Tab-separated table of C-alpha atoms in Angstrom:
chain	number	residue	atom	x	y	z
A	133	UNK	CA	11.332	75.439	6.424
A	134	UNK	CA	12.688	72.034	6.981
A	135	UNK	CA	11.221	69.229	9.154
A	136	UNK	CA	13.534	67.559	11.533
A	137	UNK	CA	15.265	64.628	9.739
A	138	UNK	CA	14.372	62.444	12.712
A	139	UNK	CA	10.778	62.269	11.371
A	140	UNK	CA	11.975	60.047	8.545
A	141	UNK	CA	13.887	57.817	10.998
A	142	UNK	CA	11.200	57.666	13.460
A	143	UNK	CA	8.576	56.568	10.834
A	144	UNK	CA	10.903	53.995	9.288
A	145	UNK	CA	11.530	52.567	12.876
A	146	UNK	CA	7.792	52.493	13.422
A	147	UNK	CA	7.127	50.747	10.099
A	148	UNK	CA	9.700	48.122	11.005
A	149	UNK	CA	8.026	47.525	14.332
A	150	UNK	CA	4.462	47.458	12.749
A	151	UNK	CA	4.606	43.684	11.652
A	152	UNK	CA	5.840	42.611	15.045
A	153	UNK	CA	2.839	44.200	17.009
A	154	UNK	CA	1.492	43.432	19.552
A	155	UNK	CA	4.108	41.418	21.584
A	156	UNK	CA	7.218	41.676	19.760
A	157	UNK	CA	9.758	44.383	19.071
A	158	UNK	CA	13.402	45.197	18.397
A	159	UNK	CA	16.271	46.428	20.518
A	160	UNK	CA	17.562	50.010	19.849
A	161	UNK	CA	20.712	48.418	18.364
A	162	UNK	CA	18.681	46.535	15.904
A	163	UNK	CA	16.562	49.441	14.876
A	164	UNK	CA	19.644	51.630	14.353
A	165	UNK	CA	21.637	48.892	12.369
A	166	UNK	CA	18.678	48.049	10.078
A	167	UNK	CA	18.502	51.822	9.032
A	168	UNK	CA	22.273	52.239	8.851
A	169	UNK	CA	22.037	54.980	11.478
A	170	UNK	CA	24.160	55.633	14.621
A	171	UNK	CA	22.385	54.331	17.775
A	172	UNK	CA	22.355	57.776	19.571
A	173	UNK	CA	20.495	59.258	16.603
A	174	UNK	CA	17.892	56.451	16.832
A	175	UNK	CA	17.716	56.575	20.537
A	176	UNK	CA	16.692	60.079	20.554
A	177	UNK	CA	13.812	59.494	18.152
A	178	UNK	CA	12.553	56.401	20.131
A	179	UNK	CA	12.585	58.498	23.353
A	180	UNK	CA	10.334	60.992	21.758
A	181	UNK	CA	8.010	58.309	20.411
A	182	UNK	CA	7.993	56.820	23.911
A	183	UNK	CA	7.101	60.194	25.443
A	184	UNK	CA	4.290	60.599	22.968
A	185	UNK	CA	2.889	57.127	23.908
A	186	UNK	CA	3.381	55.574	20.429
A	187	UNK	CA	5.932	53.028	21.488
A	188	UNK	CA	6.468	51.116	24.719
A	189	UNK	CA	9.758	49.937	25.976
A	190	UNK	CA	11.202	47.042	28.092
A	191	UNK	CA	14.504	47.288	29.710
A	192	UNK	CA	17.331	44.869	30.362
A	193	UNK	CA	19.501	42.672	28.172
A	194	UNK	CA	16.647	41.615	25.912
A	195	UNK	CA	14.896	44.942	26.122
A	196	UNK	CA	13.695	47.092	23.250
A	197	UNK	CA	10.819	48.893	21.791
A	198	UNK	CA	7.285	47.756	20.413
A	199	UNK	CA	4.427	49.783	19.102
A	200	UNK	CA	1.993	50.701	21.899
A	201	UNK	CA	-1.102	50.557	19.515
A	202	UNK	CA	-1.977	48.617	16.416
A	203	UNK	CA	-0.360	49.889	13.078
A	204	UNK	CA	-3.788	50.938	11.793
A	205	UNK	CA	-4.226	53.181	14.894
A	206	UNK	CA	-0.884	55.123	14.544
A	207	UNK	CA	-0.761	57.816	11.764
A	208	UNK	CA	2.119	59.714	10.149
A	209	UNK	CA	0.835	63.011	11.681
A	210	UNK	CA	1.145	61.587	15.224
A	211	UNK	CA	4.668	60.571	14.629
A	212	UNK	CA	5.666	63.811	12.937
A	213	UNK	CA	4.286	65.845	15.817
A	214	UNK	CA	5.990	63.603	18.296
A	215	UNK	CA	9.380	64.242	16.788
A	216	UNK	CA	9.006	67.800	15.285
A	217	UNK	CA	6.924	69.225	18.046
A	218	UNK	CA	3.364	70.658	18.100
A	219	UNK	CA	3.972	74.185	17.085
A	220	UNK	CA	2.742	75.512	13.760
A	221	UNK	CA	5.258	76.288	11.029
A	222	UNK	CA	3.787	79.705	10.589
A	223	UNK	CA	3.793	81.648	13.751
A	224	UNK	CA	2.033	84.958	13.866
A	225	UNK	CA	3.871	87.712	15.653
A	226	UNK	CA	0.853	90.043	15.449
A	227	UNK	CA	2.727	92.774	13.462
A	228	UNK	CA	-0.606	94.446	12.776
A	229	UNK	CA	-0.274	95.691	16.375
A	230	UNK	CA	3.084	97.452	15.571
A	231	UNK	CA	4.099	100.698	13.831
A	232	UNK	CA	2.420	104.036	13.373
A	233	UNK	CA	-0.985	102.533	12.266
A	234	UNK	CA	-1.051	99.848	14.858
A	235	UNK	CA	-4.447	98.124	15.306
A	236	UNK	CA	-5.046	98.177	19.147
A	237	UNK	CA	-4.872	94.898	20.745
A	238	UNK	CA	-8.562	94.945	21.897
A	239	UNK	CA	-9.627	95.318	18.188
A	240	UNK	CA	-7.606	92.050	17.185
A	241	UNK	CA	-10.114	89.585	18.474
A	242	UNK	CA	-10.283	87.763	15.120
A	243	UNK	CA	-7.175	86.153	13.818
A	244	UNK	CA	-5.275	88.114	11.089
A	245	UNK	CA	-6.488	86.842	7.621
A	246	UNK	CA	-2.911	85.944	6.908
A	247	UNK	CA	-2.450	83.750	10.039
A	248	UNK	CA	-5.917	82.293	9.333
A	249	UNK	CA	-4.795	81.389	5.733
A	250	UNK	CA	-1.609	79.415	7.097
A	251	UNK	CA	-3.669	77.833	9.800
A	252	UNK	CA	-6.107	76.480	7.116
A	253	UNK	CA	-2.983	75.214	5.093
A	254	UNK	CA	-1.584	73.502	8.116
A	255	UNK	CA	-4.869	71.859	8.898
A	256	UNK	CA	-4.978	70.462	5.257
A	257	UNK	CA	-1.403	69.222	5.690
A	258	UNK	CA	-2.277	67.537	9.081
A	259	UNK	CA	-5.489	65.886	7.461
A	260	UNK	CA	-3.481	64.413	4.761
A	261	UNK	CA	-0.927	62.835	7.106
A	262	UNK	CA	-3.668	61.724	9.565
A	263	UNK	CA	-5.148	59.759	6.626
A	264	UNK	CA	-1.967	57.562	6.341
A	265	UNK	CA	-1.408	54.890	8.989
A	266	UNK	CA	1.458	52.606	9.665
A	267	UNK	CA	-0.782	49.867	8.283
A	268	UNK	CA	-1.072	51.758	5.055
A	269	UNK	CA	2.692	52.276	4.770
A	270	UNK	CA	3.267	48.564	5.413
A	271	UNK	CA	0.786	47.658	2.756
A	272	UNK	CA	2.354	49.971	0.177
A	273	UNK	CA	5.919	48.831	1.099
A	274	UNK	CA	4.594	45.257	0.503
A	275	UNK	CA	3.087	46.238	-2.901
A	276	UNK	CA	6.302	47.849	-4.034
A	277	UNK	CA	8.897	45.300	-2.803
A	278	UNK	CA	10.625	42.501	-4.586
A	279	UNK	CA	9.611	39.342	-2.821
A	280	UNK	CA	13.322	38.140	-2.360
A	281	UNK	CA	13.980	41.454	-0.642
A	282	UNK	CA	11.117	41.036	1.620
A	283	UNK	CA	12.234	37.574	2.521
A	284	UNK	CA	15.739	38.927	3.377
A	285	UNK	CA	14.253	41.554	5.588
A	286	UNK	CA	11.970	39.050	7.256
A	287	UNK	CA	14.843	36.675	7.961
A	288	UNK	CA	16.980	39.424	9.503
A	289	UNK	CA	13.836	40.594	11.545
A	290	UNK	CA	13.338	37.055	12.742
A	291	UNK	CA	16.911	36.843	14.159
A	292	UNK	CA	16.668	40.210	15.932
A	293	UNK	CA	13.115	40.124	17.332
A	294	UNK	CA	12.517	40.344	21.179
A	295	UNK	CA	9.527	39.874	23.209
A	296	UNK	CA	8.251	43.037	24.732
A	297	UNK	CA	5.849	42.611	27.695
A	298	UNK	CA	2.944	44.875	28.798
A	299	UNK	CA	1.206	45.165	25.349
B	158	UNK	CA	9.658	72.783	11.702
B	159	UNK	CA	9.373	76.527	11.506
B	160	UNK	CA	8.756	78.775	8.576
B	161	UNK	CA	11.073	81.784	8.109
B	162	UNK	CA	9.544	84.686	10.097
B	163	UNK	CA	10.252	86.816	7.038
B	164	UNK	CA	7.179	85.215	5.315
B	165	UNK	CA	4.876	87.014	7.693
B	166	UNK	CA	6.692	90.391	7.080
B	167	UNK	CA	6.701	89.845	3.258
B	168	UNK	CA	3.010	89.033	3.121
B	169	UNK	CA	2.128	92.076	5.334
B	170	UNK	CA	4.349	94.310	3.007
B	171	UNK	CA	2.616	92.881	-0.179
B	172	UNK	CA	-0.757	93.389	1.470
B	173	UNK	CA	0.159	97.099	2.088
B	174	UNK	CA	1.234	97.578	-1.473
B	175	UNK	CA	-1.810	95.811	-2.945
B	176	UNK	CA	-4.238	98.798	-2.815
B	177	UNK	CA	-1.449	100.950	-4.586
B	178	UNK	CA	-1.162	98.559	-7.560
B	179	UNK	CA	-0.453	99.130	-10.534
B	180	UNK	CA	1.607	102.486	-10.498
B	181	UNK	CA	2.175	103.419	-6.983
B	182	UNK	CA	4.257	101.799	-4.115
B	183	UNK	CA	6.195	102.650	-0.993
B	184	UNK	CA	9.862	103.266	-0.129
B	185	UNK	CA	11.650	100.547	1.911
B	186	UNK	CA	11.784	102.985	4.900
B	187	UNK	CA	7.964	103.363	4.757
B	188	UNK	CA	7.448	99.572	4.507
B	189	UNK	CA	9.662	99.022	7.459
B	190	UNK	CA	8.138	101.869	9.571
B	191	UNK	CA	4.676	100.799	9.006
B	192	UNK	CA	5.371	97.329	10.242
B	193	UNK	CA	7.626	98.502	13.139
B	194	UNK	CA	10.520	96.452	11.707
B	195	UNK	CA	14.233	97.399	11.179
B	196	UNK	CA	14.792	98.426	7.634
B	197	UNK	CA	17.381	95.661	6.992
B	198	UNK	CA	14.970	93.037	7.925
B	199	UNK	CA	12.467	94.329	5.513
B	200	UNK	CA	15.028	94.936	2.816
B	201	UNK	CA	15.954	91.350	2.764
B	202	UNK	CA	12.432	90.172	2.209
B	203	UNK	CA	11.886	92.833	-0.577
B	204	UNK	CA	15.003	91.583	-2.291
B	205	UNK	CA	13.739	88.023	-2.254
B	206	UNK	CA	10.231	89.199	-3.576
B	207	UNK	CA	12.016	91.011	-6.313
B	208	UNK	CA	14.113	88.094	-7.218
B	209	UNK	CA	10.763	85.970	-7.611
B	210	UNK	CA	9.275	88.677	-9.742
B	211	UNK	CA	6.541	89.530	-7.362
B	212	UNK	CA	7.513	93.206	-6.804
B	213	UNK	CA	9.231	95.697	-8.918
B	214	UNK	CA	11.620	98.478	-7.742
B	215	UNK	CA	12.532	101.928	-8.744
B	216	UNK	CA	15.736	103.353	-7.552
B	217	UNK	CA	16.632	106.924	-6.357
B	218	UNK	CA	15.394	109.365	-3.869
B	219	UNK	CA	11.830	108.727	-4.511
B	220	UNK	CA	12.427	105.014	-5.177
B	221	UNK	CA	10.493	102.127	-3.781
B	222	UNK	CA	8.588	98.933	-4.382
B	223	UNK	CA	5.386	98.151	-6.132
B	224	UNK	CA	3.626	94.876	-6.815
B	225	UNK	CA	4.440	93.617	-10.285
B	226	UNK	CA	1.074	91.899	-10.762
B	227	UNK	CA	-2.414	92.439	-9.853
B	228	UNK	CA	-3.338	91.567	-6.215
B	229	UNK	CA	-5.655	88.864	-7.360
B	230	UNK	CA	-2.754	87.259	-9.293
B	231	UNK	CA	-0.349	86.954	-6.383
B	232	UNK	CA	-1.120	84.091	-3.890
B	233	UNK	CA	0.292	83.343	-0.465
B	234	UNK	CA	2.050	80.126	-1.667
B	235	UNK	CA	4.155	82.246	-4.171
B	236	UNK	CA	5.148	84.605	-1.443
B	237	UNK	CA	6.000	81.803	0.989
B	238	UNK	CA	8.025	80.099	-1.539
B	239	UNK	CA	9.958	83.341	-2.515
B	240	UNK	CA	11.038	83.830	1.176
B	241	UNK	CA	11.268	80.380	2.439
B	242	UNK	CA	12.659	78.613	-0.640
B	243	UNK	CA	11.240	76.020	-2.849
B	244	UNK	CA	12.443	72.817	-1.029
B	245	UNK	CA	9.897	70.533	0.579
B	246	UNK	CA	9.866	70.448	4.369
B	247	UNK	CA	10.269	66.614	4.395
B	248	UNK	CA	13.305	65.489	2.619
B	249	UNK	CA	13.697	61.809	1.963
B	250	UNK	CA	17.208	60.537	2.456
B	251	UNK	CA	16.381	57.240	0.924
B	252	UNK	CA	17.235	55.338	4.246
B	253	UNK	CA	15.597	52.273	2.562
B	254	UNK	CA	18.862	52.016	0.570
B	255	UNK	CA	20.926	51.749	3.783
B	256	UNK	CA	21.768	48.869	6.370
B	257	UNK	CA	21.895	45.209	6.177
B	258	UNK	CA	18.638	44.735	4.245
B	259	UNK	CA	19.168	47.691	1.994
B	260	UNK	CA	16.933	47.910	-1.036
B	261	UNK	CA	19.176	48.208	-4.155
B	262	UNK	CA	19.058	51.639	-5.760
B	263	UNK	CA	17.673	50.207	-8.965
B	264	UNK	CA	14.717	48.789	-7.205
B	265	UNK	CA	13.816	52.164	-5.755
B	266	UNK	CA	12.182	53.621	-8.857
B	267	UNK	CA	8.930	54.298	-7.052
B	268	UNK	CA	8.962	56.970	-4.286
B	269	UNK	CA	9.146	55.453	-0.859
B	270	UNK	CA	5.535	55.407	0.587
B	271	UNK	CA	6.583	57.548	3.496
B	272	UNK	CA	8.007	60.325	1.247
B	273	UNK	CA	4.978	59.992	-0.998
B	274	UNK	CA	2.612	60.691	1.905
B	275	UNK	CA	4.579	63.723	2.914
B	276	UNK	CA	4.603	64.974	-0.644
B	277	UNK	CA	0.796	64.528	-0.760
B	278	UNK	CA	0.536	66.494	2.511
B	279	UNK	CA	2.749	69.298	1.123
B	280	UNK	CA	0.571	69.410	-1.949
B	281	UNK	CA	-2.421	69.979	0.061
B	282	UNK	CA	-0.736	72.802	2.061
B	283	UNK	CA	0.335	74.394	-1.235
B	284	UNK	CA	-3.136	74.199	-2.744
B	285	UNK	CA	-4.687	75.761	0.312
B	286	UNK	CA	-2.204	78.711	0.107
B	287	UNK	CA	-2.493	79.038	-3.634
B	288	UNK	CA	-6.272	79.611	-3.108
B	289	UNK	CA	-5.618	82.848	-1.029
B	290	UNK	CA	-4.618	85.854	-3.152
B	291	UNK	CA	-3.524	89.300	-1.851
B	292	UNK	CA	-6.838	90.533	-3.113
B	293	UNK	CA	-8.655	87.983	-0.680
B	294	UNK	CA	-6.257	89.157	2.089
B	295	UNK	CA	-7.257	92.761	1.479
B	296	UNK	CA	-10.900	92.046	1.290
B	297	UNK	CA	-10.765	90.258	4.791
B	298	UNK	CA	-8.612	92.903	6.232
B	299	UNK	CA	-11.386	95.500	5.094
B	300	UNK	CA	-14.157	93.329	6.583
B	301	UNK	CA	-12.398	93.034	10.058
B	302	UNK	CA	-11.159	96.547	10.343
B	303	UNK	CA	-12.562	99.386	12.223
B	304	UNK	CA	-13.478	102.189	9.658
B	305	UNK	CA	-11.657	104.870	11.798
B	306	UNK	CA	-8.389	102.611	11.819
B	307	UNK	CA	-8.753	102.035	8.163
B	308	UNK	CA	-8.954	105.772	7.492
B	309	UNK	CA	-5.743	106.512	9.636
B	310	UNK	CA	-3.898	103.817	7.613
B	311	UNK	CA	-5.177	105.359	4.338
B	312	UNK	CA	-4.007	108.836	5.447
B	313	UNK	CA	-0.550	107.641	6.439
B	314	UNK	CA	-0.206	105.659	3.186
B	315	UNK	CA	-1.343	108.788	1.214
B	316	UNK	CA	1.662	110.726	2.679
B	317	UNK	CA	4.167	108.095	1.872
B	318	UNK	CA	3.102	106.791	-1.409
B	319	UNK	CA	5.592	106.998	-4.381
B	320	UNK	CA	5.162	106.723	-8.101
B	321	UNK	CA	6.806	103.519	-9.433
B	322	UNK	CA	7.296	103.441	-13.163
B	323	UNK	CA	7.385	100.373	-15.473
B	324	UNK	CA	4.149	98.720	-14.352
């Protein structure tokens, strides 16, 4: 199985918006340029983030995107779900109800033990991602980064930043 | 993201082989029939399970598949990996090395914090599935099932079972 590649792009975009919260943001062009991605690729992710209520947008010449909540209140599971959809990776097709020894539908009130095991594994996956917020990501990036590199990024961001109303 | 549907088929097939371990098994036709699946669909999963060393096969008119280890020594993660492949669902494309503020490759010795968070979540998913063996699945199916239903399945299995050498 493979997660949509847009999850990576969306989380990086949100991490870049995190230090600009609450009133500032970046244009779509700046978000795409910073990550070396074509603007239509980035646009699709930003639309999905907006639909999920994780970013807000302002239109017009100086329009762009800003986070709609504090970085500590947005976690990686929320972003992954916004981009990759809410469906579980393992989807039980109830094959126990098929074939010559099929279990009748009315005897299948409990989840199949196989489906239950995968549901448990996906809950563990979700919990692990819920524990990591954009604030955590930002903190770890800061710890890992070369100070000169951080300054270059901050200078670039300073030139690109736009005011986003309604925060 | 969506896991290959064959994971469900393969685990059900292994669960059906579990009570027949160590010396007995089922033909491909019986495995497909029991689950109401076309034989080619089931054949593909059985080949992948065989390649991963989870089942063994005997050829010929009375040939078929048997588990190659005890049901308590085969877990759901091993089967899922055999069918769905070993690659992680989240694949980091190192976008931090792209764009106008790219981090130079030699400064990227530590995993990106975003990739590290997903690796942690996938490890939690894997651990949860590793904790569930075919013996566990069989026990839970037994607890859930109607005794009359179990007897029908056992009678069907009794007619289909084949000896598989080399166990």
